[in-house]
Amino acid sequence: MAELSTPSLSELLRTFRARAGFTQAALAEKAGLSEQAISVLERGTRSRPRADTVRALTQALALTAAEADQFRTVARGKLGTPRTSPKEPAADQVPTPWQLPPAAPDFTGRAAQVDAILSVLRDSTGDGASAVGLVTVTGMGGIGKTTLAVHVAHMLADSYPNGHLYLNLRGYGPGAPMSTTDAQRHLLRSLGSDIASIPDDVDEATALLRSQLAGRRVLLLLDNAADVAQVVPLLPGHAGSGAIITSRGSLANLPGARQILLDALSESESVDLLAGVIGPSRVAAEPDATRVLASYSGRLPLAIRLVGGRLATRPTWPIQHFVDLLQDQERRLDGLGSDETGVRASIASSVQFLETSDRDLDRQAAGALPLLTVPDGSDLTTAVAAVLLEVPIRRADAIVERLADLNLLESVAPARYRFHDLIRAYGREVAEQTLSPLERDEALARVLRYYTEAAWICQRLTHSTSPRLPLATVGSSGLLPTFSSREASLRWLDAEQRNMMDRFRQARQTGLADSVLLAELALALFGYHESRRRWQDMREMSTGAIELAQRHGRPATAAWLQHDGAIPDAETGAAASAIVRIQTALKMFSQIDDLFGQARSASSLAYLLGVEGQIDDALAYGRMALALSRTIQDPTLEGVSLTAVGGLYDRIGDFAAADAALAEGIALAERAGDTRAIFKRYLNAAFAHVQVRRYDDAIGMARRALQVTEQSGDSTFQAESHHLLAIAHAAKGDLGAAAGHVESGLLLARAARDPEREGRLHIELAKINAADGDRAAAVEQLNAALSVLKNVSEVAYQDAGELLEKLLRDEIYNYRISTYSI
């Protein structure tokens, strides 16, 4: 009996350490040993330490002589006999837990994430480790969090020899999340605790769990966590053990954890995963269909495995057949699993978590999801969310952030978010079930009114005297920023341009197709389109808008849209088509006795007929415009008309009359303090002079235009000025000076994010290089132009292509200016 009651070395050490009030780390520091050395002694992994280790511990623990003698004796193995026979293990001895699910045999990709997890959890097991290794893996349902975590956990088996614990915390449906108490009981039982000894109090159970893990090297995989509060009481307290936590929600406030946010797989990873499920030969036979299938699956591992599983059980199906089944976006989720393992159920469980929450914000976020998915577009701003939901912007911010916390939305930039394709599809399903077509159309209309409001503000800043401004009917939403400058408003619309066009096109396919709002948006965007030279967008939006305005009794709006619809043709070299459009606009303005519109149409015809070489007719329209503008006493329109007439006088060789008209037009703009008009009139005068070989006069005017824009700080206008200076110098024969101005213009065009100007400057530099005999440099510039101009300017792209073909054929090239304006 005496022998059975003799304590082991590990029991003695724990008893003496507890009496002294030391943690393992504190004792290790005082004894000059590693914490790992203390840990293995207390676990009994090492039962016969070295003599210097025993001596250091005896001194650090301040043992009495009798205690020190006992400690040394047990350490030497003389009294450290086991309590029971080695042939009959103790009843409370529990096998090392290895609870990990099997690793996925087709695990694909995620190399960077795997390395990141390994770097944290392998480092946390060494003698020098000072903190528990923690990694969180978050992302939307079906993104592959658990698969990644299990895969890496198996790779860490050697680093955690005392076991792996796995626990599904059921944070996101079906059913309620696991309680902290139940989770603690599960882990403690796995570590050998008797169920009767586990306290009901969470704090006491936390202390017991950390005591059980102390000195051990155990890896915990806590899967599908609800939040940080559920996780913290389950974590180890001492270095040596580690944990991987997965969750659909954000765990960013978990102290000391390495945060890993999973995104969709890349295209190549998606294809590789599908090949692992259905076999590489089928993928190799239909590579294009495979890539489309990966796209339809949202590059979501869960969805790819589901479609792969269906294909694997249907070996005679071509992949293209399945692509055809998924082509209908509205029914796509049906093809990605219809039971609780499918994509729809995965997303729905995240939404249900919000719907059943006690927090008002969570329930509001769940209800907002369908409405937020109504508009097309690549992303969603907080302000657009506020418009859709009809809530203040601060509330909208809280809602979208909550959705982002659960990875139902992805934050791509401050105040800008993006839906995964399959979550958008789910949200639209719900929207169709819970919102009427009228409610969905009204939501989209609110967004278009918001864009229309922004467009009118921009036009007031870019064209402060525009005759279109009085035609605005859209009021203030209070959600737009206060734009400090013309450029600020343009940049705001730049950021939303793609979304705006997507939603405009979407509206044309809905009940809004007959809404006059579409016509007003097209008109309101004149200032943006003209400033950014977005002629393709202007042409597309004006198509059908004129008839809309006429049907809704807005003849002035219709007439201006008719006039503005000619601008894309005029700016891309189709002057004859533009003339027909403007002549129709002139008739429309005459029918409603709009003298300003008639004058503006006449000045536009003067310019266009001049381009076509019909100088007499052009002068007649120019004089008509000038007379009308003076009748209505509009100095802005008078200045525009004088500029048009001055250019025509240049063309017939009456330079004195040309200079007088051009100078008078500039003076009117200067008296009005209209910087944009001053610049434009100097630039138009310069171009008129270039066309009749008045190169020095053209250079003087272009320099004045540049000075005006430098004072205003407008990089777009500065780039235009440098472009015209390059044309004038090149036409004069000074190719070096011309090239210098092109280089300056390119820097400014890039700064202004003006791809058309940038592409045309590349063409200009190519023409200069070719005229200077450097064909290699010219070809390089033309290739750069083609890259920039693709899908931006059809005419400029064609010019670059034609010149490139000539140079590649070694045709002789002499510099010449373009026949259309810069």
Tab-separated table of C-alpha atoms in Angstrom, residues 41-421:
chain	number	residue	atom	x	y	z
A	41	LEU	CA	8.197	16.347	-17.055
A	42	GLU	CA	4.707	17.127	-15.806
A	43	ARG	CA	3.114	14.968	-18.484
A	44	GLY	CA	5.415	12.083	-17.557
A	45	THR	CA	6.813	11.900	-21.076
A	46	ARG	CA	10.274	12.155	-19.555
A	47	SER	CA	10.642	10.474	-16.122
A	48	ARG	CA	14.422	10.677	-15.548
A	49	PRO	CA	15.657	14.242	-16.051
A	50	ARG	CA	19.294	15.196	-15.985
A	51	ALA	CA	20.909	15.978	-12.637
A	52	ASP	CA	21.405	19.675	-13.436
A	53	THR	CA	17.693	19.928	-14.339
A	54	VAL	CA	16.723	18.387	-10.974
A	55	ARG	CA	19.116	20.722	-9.154
A	56	ALA	CA	17.715	23.812	-10.902
A	57	LEU	CA	14.131	22.812	-10.117
A	58	THR	CA	14.943	22.086	-6.467
A	59	GLN	CA	16.398	25.577	-6.054
A	60	ALA	CA	13.658	27.348	-8.029
A	61	LEU	CA	10.887	25.654	-6.036
A	62	ALA	CA	12.638	26.408	-2.657
A	63	LEU	CA	12.151	22.828	-1.476
A	64	THR	CA	12.967	21.780	2.097
A	65	ALA	CA	15.790	19.286	2.614
A	66	ALA	CA	13.343	16.393	2.966
A	67	GLU	CA	11.375	17.489	-0.093
A	68	ALA	CA	14.519	17.934	-2.154
A	69	ASP	CA	15.707	14.465	-1.158
A	70	GLN	CA	12.350	12.969	-2.128
A	71	PHE	CA	12.382	14.824	-5.456
A	72	ARG	CA	15.919	13.652	-6.280
A	73	THR	CA	15.105	10.065	-5.312
A	74	VAL	CA	12.001	9.899	-7.497
A	75	ALA	CA	13.881	11.571	-10.350
A	76	ARG	CA	16.584	8.889	-10.145
A	77	GLY	CA	13.809	6.276	-10.461
A	78	LYS	CA	14.294	4.582	-7.069
A	79	LEU	CA	10.794	5.376	-5.777
A	80	GLY	CA	9.010	6.337	-8.979
A	81	THR	CA	7.196	3.066	-9.471
A	82	PRO	CA	3.858	3.062	-11.299
A	83	ARG	CA	0.596	2.882	-9.371
A	84	THR	CA	-0.628	-0.170	-11.280
A	85	SER	CA	0.870	-2.975	-13.196
A	86	PRO	CA	2.008	-1.985	-16.688
A	87	LYS	CA	-0.088	-4.857	-18.022
A	88	GLU	CA	-3.308	-3.278	-16.681
A	89	PRO	CA	-3.685	0.409	-17.641
A	90	ALA	CA	-5.480	2.695	-15.223
A	91	ALA	CA	-9.190	3.068	-15.752
A	92	ASP	CA	-8.884	6.847	-16.299
A	93	GLN	CA	-6.196	6.501	-18.975
A	94	VAL	CA	-7.647	7.657	-22.349
A	95	PRO	CA	-6.160	6.967	-25.794
A	96	THR	CA	-4.708	9.998	-27.570
A	97	PRO	CA	-7.624	11.657	-29.426
A	98	TRP	CA	-7.378	11.729	-33.244
A	99	GLN	CA	-10.759	13.156	-34.193
A	100	LEU	CA	-10.084	14.844	-37.544
A	101	PRO	CA	-12.420	13.996	-40.400
A	102	PRO	CA	-10.728	12.452	-43.443
A	103	ALA	CA	-8.856	14.881	-45.653
A	104	ALA	CA	-10.345	15.493	-49.105
A	105	PRO	CA	-8.416	13.411	-51.635
A	106	ASP	CA	-9.126	15.981	-54.357
A	107	PHE	CA	-7.967	19.017	-52.374
A	108	THR	CA	-6.856	21.656	-54.892
A	109	GLY	CA	-5.074	25.001	-54.778
A	110	ARG	CA	-4.958	27.314	-51.733
A	111	ALA	CA	-1.160	27.075	-51.620
A	112	ALA	CA	-0.698	30.529	-50.083
A	113	GLN	CA	-3.315	29.863	-47.410
A	114	VAL	CA	-1.823	26.470	-46.567
A	115	ASP	CA	1.618	28.017	-46.137
A	116	ALA	CA	0.203	30.780	-43.951
A	117	ILE	CA	-1.501	28.325	-41.585
A	118	LEU	CA	1.552	26.082	-41.383
A	119	SER	CA	3.810	29.028	-40.630
A	120	VAL	CA	1.701	29.918	-37.588
A	121	LEU	CA	0.941	26.489	-36.181
A	122	ARG	CA	4.294	24.830	-36.760
A	123	ASP	CA	6.097	27.775	-35.149
A	124	SER	CA	3.794	27.640	-32.121
A	125	THR	CA	5.043	24.194	-31.061
A	126	GLY	CA	8.751	24.847	-30.592
A	127	ASP	CA	10.626	25.422	-27.343
A	128	GLY	CA	10.767	29.139	-28.035
A	129	ALA	CA	7.041	29.552	-28.572
A	130	SER	CA	5.467	32.074	-26.224
A	131	ALA	CA	1.811	32.111	-27.324
A	132	VAL	CA	-0.901	29.758	-28.459
A	133	GLY	CA	-0.990	29.392	-32.235
A	134	LEU	CA	-4.378	30.579	-33.496
A	135	VAL	CA	-5.649	30.748	-37.095
A	136	THR	CA	-9.113	31.748	-38.263
A	137	VAL	CA	-10.412	30.730	-41.697
A	138	THR	CA	-13.476	32.715	-42.756
A	139	GLY	CA	-15.538	33.015	-45.918
A	140	MET	CA	-18.969	32.409	-47.385
A	141	GLY	CA	-20.682	29.045	-47.140
A	142	GLY	CA	-19.304	26.508	-49.594
A	143	ILE	CA	-16.013	28.354	-50.107
A	144	GLY	CA	-13.984	25.435	-48.701
A	145	LYS	CA	-13.093	26.556	-45.168
A	146	THR	CA	-13.490	23.160	-43.505
A	147	THR	CA	-11.778	21.327	-46.363
A	148	LEU	CA	-8.770	23.611	-46.081
A	149	ALA	CA	-8.660	23.396	-42.279
A	150	VAL	CA	-8.854	19.589	-42.236
A	151	HIS	CA	-6.251	19.322	-44.987
A	152	VAL	CA	-3.734	21.449	-43.088
A	153	ALA	CA	-4.546	19.830	-39.723
A	154	HIS	CA	-3.562	16.428	-41.131
A	155	MET	CA	-0.293	17.967	-42.320
A	156	LEU	CA	0.384	19.061	-38.720
A	157	ALA	CA	0.015	15.601	-37.154
A	158	ASP	CA	3.708	15.350	-36.226
A	159	SER	CA	3.701	18.803	-34.639
A	160	TYR	CA	0.892	17.878	-32.221
A	161	PRO	CA	1.700	14.383	-30.917
A	162	ASN	CA	-0.791	14.598	-28.032
A	163	GLY	CA	-3.802	14.593	-30.291
A	164	HIS	CA	-6.163	16.425	-32.613
A	165	LEU	CA	-9.605	17.483	-31.421
A	166	TYR	CA	-12.418	18.261	-33.889
A	167	LEU	CA	-15.698	19.900	-32.970
A	168	ASN	CA	-18.480	21.241	-35.203
A	169	LEU	CA	-19.851	24.217	-33.284
A	170	ARG	CA	-22.891	24.403	-35.606
A	171	GLY	CA	-22.697	28.176	-35.784
A	172	TYR	CA	-24.638	28.367	-39.049
A	173	GLY	CA	-27.647	26.067	-39.453
A	174	PRO	CA	-29.448	23.910	-39.519
A	175	GLY	CA	-30.486	24.175	-35.888
A	176	ALA	CA	-29.167	26.321	-33.088
A	177	PRO	CA	-25.430	26.810	-32.488
A	178	MET	CA	-23.797	24.514	-29.939
A	179	SER	CA	-23.716	26.086	-26.485
A	180	THR	CA	-20.367	26.886	-24.935
A	181	THR	CA	-21.118	24.493	-22.060
A	182	ASP	CA	-21.809	21.575	-24.399
A	183	ALA	CA	-18.680	22.358	-26.406
A	184	GLN	CA	-16.545	22.394	-23.268
A	185	ARG	CA	-17.990	19.084	-22.083
A	186	HIS	CA	-17.242	17.485	-25.447
A	187	LEU	CA	-13.619	18.631	-25.434
A	188	LEU	CA	-13.015	17.729	-21.781
A	189	ARG	CA	-14.436	14.228	-22.234
A	190	SER	CA	-12.158	13.793	-25.244
A	191	LEU	CA	-9.209	14.752	-23.041
A	192	GLY	CA	-10.100	12.162	-20.381
A	193	SER	CA	-12.201	14.094	-17.864
A	194	ASP	CA	-14.969	12.182	-16.131
A	195	ILE	CA	-18.347	13.676	-17.020
A	196	ALA	CA	-19.263	14.005	-13.335
A	197	SER	CA	-16.177	16.102	-12.652
A	198	ILE	CA	-16.880	18.712	-15.338
A	199	PRO	CA	-18.279	21.895	-13.738
A	200	ASP	CA	-21.435	23.534	-15.073
A	201	ASP	CA	-20.002	27.025	-14.695
A	202	VAL	CA	-18.449	28.187	-17.971
A	203	ASP	CA	-15.522	29.976	-16.319
A	204	GLU	CA	-14.690	26.955	-14.159
A	205	ALA	CA	-14.933	24.634	-17.148
A	206	THR	CA	-12.679	26.994	-19.116
A	207	ALA	CA	-10.056	26.801	-16.364
A	208	LEU	CA	-10.299	23.006	-16.268
A	209	LEU	CA	-9.989	22.717	-20.046
A	210	ARG	CA	-6.903	24.908	-20.105
A	211	SER	CA	-5.413	22.905	-17.245
A	212	GLN	CA	-5.991	19.694	-19.176
A	213	LEU	CA	-4.315	21.174	-22.258
A	214	ALA	CA	-1.405	22.680	-20.333
A	215	GLY	CA	1.812	20.868	-21.070
A	216	ARG	CA	0.296	19.033	-24.006
A	217	ARG	CA	0.674	19.596	-27.710
A	218	VAL	CA	-2.889	19.308	-28.977
A	219	LEU	CA	-4.414	20.849	-32.111
A	220	LEU	CA	-8.057	21.927	-31.907
A	221	LEU	CA	-10.126	22.336	-35.059
A	222	LEU	CA	-13.212	24.318	-34.066
A	223	ASP	CA	-15.399	24.215	-37.155
A	224	ASN	CA	-18.360	26.424	-38.099
A	225	ALA	CA	-18.081	28.849	-35.184
A	226	ALA	CA	-20.860	31.374	-34.636
A	227	ASP	CA	-18.708	34.161	-33.219
A	228	VAL	CA	-15.717	34.987	-31.036
A	229	ALA	CA	-17.726	34.688	-27.809
A	230	GLN	CA	-18.475	31.039	-28.587
A	231	VAL	CA	-14.811	30.279	-29.307
A	232	VAL	CA	-12.769	32.004	-26.585
A	233	PRO	CA	-13.741	29.651	-23.685
A	234	LEU	CA	-12.600	26.683	-25.795
A	235	LEU	CA	-9.062	27.834	-26.562
A	236	PRO	CA	-5.825	26.614	-24.938
A	237	GLY	CA	-4.174	28.951	-22.464
A	238	HIS	CA	-0.525	27.924	-22.866
A	239	ALA	CA	1.884	27.666	-25.756
A	240	GLY	CA	2.345	24.255	-27.281
A	241	SER	CA	-1.240	23.690	-28.335
A	242	GLY	CA	-2.910	25.445	-31.249
A	243	ALA	CA	-6.302	25.973	-32.835
A	244	ILE	CA	-7.839	26.465	-36.261
A	245	ILE	CA	-11.274	28.108	-36.183
A	246	THR	CA	-13.557	28.278	-39.225
A	247	SER	CA	-16.587	30.531	-39.527
A	248	ARG	CA	-18.785	32.249	-42.068
A	249	GLY	CA	-18.756	35.302	-39.823
A	250	SER	CA	-15.917	37.656	-39.114
A	251	LEU	CA	-13.583	36.659	-36.273
A	252	ALA	CA	-11.414	39.745	-36.681
A	253	ASN	CA	-11.631	40.622	-32.981
A	254	LEU	CA	-10.125	37.317	-31.805
A	255	PRO	CA	-6.881	38.445	-30.156
A	256	GLY	CA	-3.641	37.041	-31.533
A	257	ALA	CA	-5.206	35.068	-34.389
A	258	ARG	CA	-3.891	34.996	-37.944
A	259	GLN	CA	-6.878	35.932	-40.101
A	260	ILE	CA	-7.362	34.120	-43.425
A	261	LEU	CA	-10.307	35.137	-45.618
A	262	LEU	CA	-11.059	32.625	-48.354
A	263	ASP	CA	-12.185	33.836	-51.763
A	264	ALA	CA	-13.413	31.829	-54.729
A	265	LEU	CA	-10.947	29.551	-56.472
A	266	SER	CA	-9.094	30.798	-59.517
A	267	GLU	CA	-10.216	29.523	-62.906
A	268	SER	CA	-7.282	27.086	-63.124
A	269	GLU	CA	-7.888	25.810	-59.576
A	270	SER	CA	-11.574	25.314	-60.378
A	271	VAL	CA	-10.733	23.318	-63.493
A	272	ASP	CA	-8.201	21.218	-61.547
A	273	LEU	CA	-10.770	20.479	-58.843
A	274	LEU	CA	-13.339	19.409	-61.410
A	275	ALA	CA	-10.724	17.194	-63.065
A	276	GLY	CA	-10.092	15.567	-59.688
A	277	VAL	CA	-13.791	14.689	-59.397
A	278	ILE	CA	-14.663	13.579	-62.949
A	279	GLY	CA	-11.252	12.671	-64.293
A	280	PRO	CA	-8.736	14.678	-66.320
A	281	SER	CA	-9.616	13.014	-69.612
A	282	ARG	CA	-13.167	14.436	-69.664
A	283	VAL	CA	-11.858	17.883	-68.808
A	284	ALA	CA	-9.176	17.678	-71.500
A	285	ALA	CA	-11.817	16.679	-74.062
A	286	GLU	CA	-13.942	19.796	-73.409
A	287	PRO	CA	-11.671	22.527	-72.013
A	288	ASP	CA	-13.885	25.453	-73.053
A	289	ALA	CA	-17.043	23.906	-71.593
A	290	THR	CA	-15.140	23.119	-68.396
A	291	ARG	CA	-14.109	26.743	-67.951
A	292	VAL	CA	-17.689	27.924	-68.506
A	293	LEU	CA	-18.949	25.331	-66.033
A	294	ALA	CA	-16.447	26.571	-63.445
A	295	SER	CA	-17.727	30.101	-64.036
A	296	TYR	CA	-21.369	29.048	-63.647
A	297	SER	CA	-20.380	27.350	-60.382
A	298	GLY	CA	-19.099	30.677	-59.124
A	299	ARG	CA	-15.695	28.959	-58.693
A	300	LEU	CA	-17.121	27.793	-55.366
A	301	PRO	CA	-15.628	24.464	-54.220
A	302	LEU	CA	-18.958	23.197	-52.878
A	303	ALA	CA	-20.700	23.961	-56.179
A	304	ILE	CA	-17.885	22.483	-58.262
A	305	ARG	CA	-17.966	19.247	-56.255
A	306	LEU	CA	-21.745	19.086	-56.629
A	307	VAL	CA	-21.710	19.483	-60.418
A	308	GLY	CA	-18.694	17.183	-60.591
A	309	GLY	CA	-20.548	14.567	-58.585
A	310	ARG	CA	-23.511	14.693	-60.951
A	311	LEU	CA	-21.236	14.414	-63.973
A	312	ALA	CA	-19.289	11.557	-62.374
A	313	THR	CA	-22.495	9.534	-62.034
A	314	ARG	CA	-23.422	10.356	-65.641
A	315	PRO	CA	-20.307	9.364	-67.568
A	316	THR	CA	-22.086	9.610	-70.929
A	317	TRP	CA	-23.037	13.263	-70.451
A	318	PRO	CA	-20.887	15.793	-72.293
A	319	ILE	CA	-19.802	18.650	-70.035
A	320	GLN	CA	-21.418	21.049	-72.511
A	321	HIS	CA	-24.807	19.480	-71.789
A	322	PHE	CA	-24.478	20.388	-68.133
A	323	VAL	CA	-23.339	23.886	-69.103
A	324	ASP	CA	-26.540	24.239	-71.125
A	325	LEU	CA	-28.591	23.175	-68.086
A	326	LEU	CA	-26.979	25.855	-65.922
A	327	GLN	CA	-27.151	28.609	-68.532
A	328	ASP	CA	-30.380	30.037	-67.129
A	329	GLN	CA	-29.129	32.114	-64.196
A	330	GLU	CA	-32.562	32.123	-62.575
A	331	ARG	CA	-32.507	28.300	-62.346
A	332	ARG	CA	-28.787	27.847	-61.773
A	333	LEU	CA	-29.075	27.070	-58.085
A	334	ASP	CA	-31.371	24.142	-58.958
A	335	GLY	CA	-28.459	22.507	-60.709
A	336	LEU	CA	-26.157	22.992	-57.728
A	337	GLY	CA	-27.914	20.724	-55.243
A	338	SER	CA	-31.473	20.876	-53.981
A	339	ASP	CA	-31.129	19.311	-50.525
A	340	GLU	CA	-29.442	20.471	-47.335
A	341	THR	CA	-26.012	19.841	-48.888
A	342	GLY	CA	-26.644	22.128	-51.848
A	343	VAL	CA	-25.476	25.676	-52.477
A	344	ARG	CA	-28.920	27.157	-51.935
A	345	ALA	CA	-29.185	25.535	-48.505
A	346	SER	CA	-25.681	26.677	-47.599
A	347	ILE	CA	-26.505	30.306	-48.361
A	348	ALA	CA	-29.949	30.053	-46.768
A	349	SER	CA	-28.445	28.869	-43.485
A	350	SER	CA	-26.359	32.048	-43.253
A	351	VAL	CA	-29.434	34.172	-43.940
A	352	GLN	CA	-31.445	32.181	-41.393
A	353	PHE	CA	-28.782	32.894	-38.784
A	354	LEU	CA	-29.557	36.603	-39.259
A	355	GLU	CA	-33.322	36.119	-39.474
A	356	THR	CA	-33.482	34.304	-36.133
A	357	SER	CA	-31.112	36.651	-34.322
A	358	ASP	CA	-32.214	38.704	-31.328
A	359	ARG	CA	-30.589	41.808	-32.857
A	360	ASP	CA	-32.696	44.204	-34.924
A	361	LEU	CA	-29.717	44.895	-37.187
A	362	ASP	CA	-29.300	41.212	-38.033
A	363	ARG	CA	-32.960	40.796	-38.939
A	364	GLN	CA	-32.871	43.989	-40.995
A	365	ALA	CA	-29.767	42.750	-42.828
A	366	ALA	CA	-31.497	39.476	-43.682
A	367	GLY	CA	-34.505	41.355	-45.029
A	368	ALA	CA	-32.275	43.722	-47.025
A	369	LEU	CA	-30.438	41.006	-48.941
A	370	PRO	CA	-33.091	40.382	-51.638
A	371	LEU	CA	-33.550	44.087	-52.398
A	372	LEU	CA	-29.787	44.696	-52.574
A	373	THR	CA	-29.451	42.021	-55.262
A	374	VAL	CA	-32.048	43.612	-57.563
A	375	PRO	CA	-29.735	45.973	-59.510
A	376	ASP	CA	-27.209	44.652	-62.010
A	377	GLY	CA	-23.638	45.903	-61.760
A	378	SER	CA	-20.233	44.717	-60.675
A	379	ASP	CA	-20.470	46.163	-57.181
A	380	LEU	CA	-22.644	48.066	-54.739
A	381	THR	CA	-21.840	51.256	-52.840
A	382	THR	CA	-23.162	52.053	-49.392
A	383	ALA	CA	-25.035	55.037	-50.819
A	384	VAL	CA	-26.764	52.907	-53.463
A	385	ALA	CA	-27.720	50.473	-50.689
A	386	ALA	CA	-29.259	53.392	-48.781
A	387	VAL	CA	-31.213	54.365	-51.906
A	388	LEU	CA	-32.477	50.826	-52.423
A	389	LEU	CA	-33.454	50.313	-48.794
A	390	GLU	CA	-34.736	53.874	-48.261
A	391	VAL	CA	-32.776	54.233	-45.039
A	392	PRO	CA	-30.205	56.804	-43.837
A	393	ILE	CA	-26.699	56.147	-45.067
A	394	ARG	CA	-25.391	55.321	-41.584
A	395	ARG	CA	-27.999	52.591	-41.223
A	396	ALA	CA	-27.208	51.286	-44.702
A	397	ASP	CA	-23.542	51.162	-43.745
A	398	ALA	CA	-24.362	49.063	-40.671
A	399	ILE	CA	-26.509	46.693	-42.763
A	400	VAL	CA	-23.966	46.058	-45.521
A	401	GLU	CA	-21.169	45.682	-42.981
A	402	ARG	CA	-23.205	43.067	-41.139
A	403	LEU	CA	-23.734	41.169	-44.386
A	404	ALA	CA	-20.007	41.447	-45.029
A	405	ASP	CA	-19.315	40.081	-41.534
A	406	LEU	CA	-21.108	36.886	-42.559
A	407	ASN	CA	-19.454	36.899	-46.004
A	408	LEU	CA	-22.772	37.379	-47.753
A	409	LEU	CA	-21.143	40.477	-49.223
A	410	GLU	CA	-17.487	41.055	-50.045
A	411	SER	CA	-15.924	44.390	-49.142
A	412	VAL	CA	-13.798	45.378	-52.151
A	413	ALA	CA	-12.995	48.955	-51.090
A	414	PRO	CA	-14.198	51.461	-48.502
A	415	ALA	CA	-17.986	51.863	-48.929
A	416	ARG	CA	-17.979	49.497	-51.931
A	417	TYR	CA	-19.120	45.853	-51.856
A	418	ARG	CA	-19.637	42.924	-54.214
A	419	PHE	CA	-21.968	39.908	-54.253
A	420	HIS	CA	-20.692	36.471	-55.162
A	421	ASP	CA	-22.621	35.367	-58.258
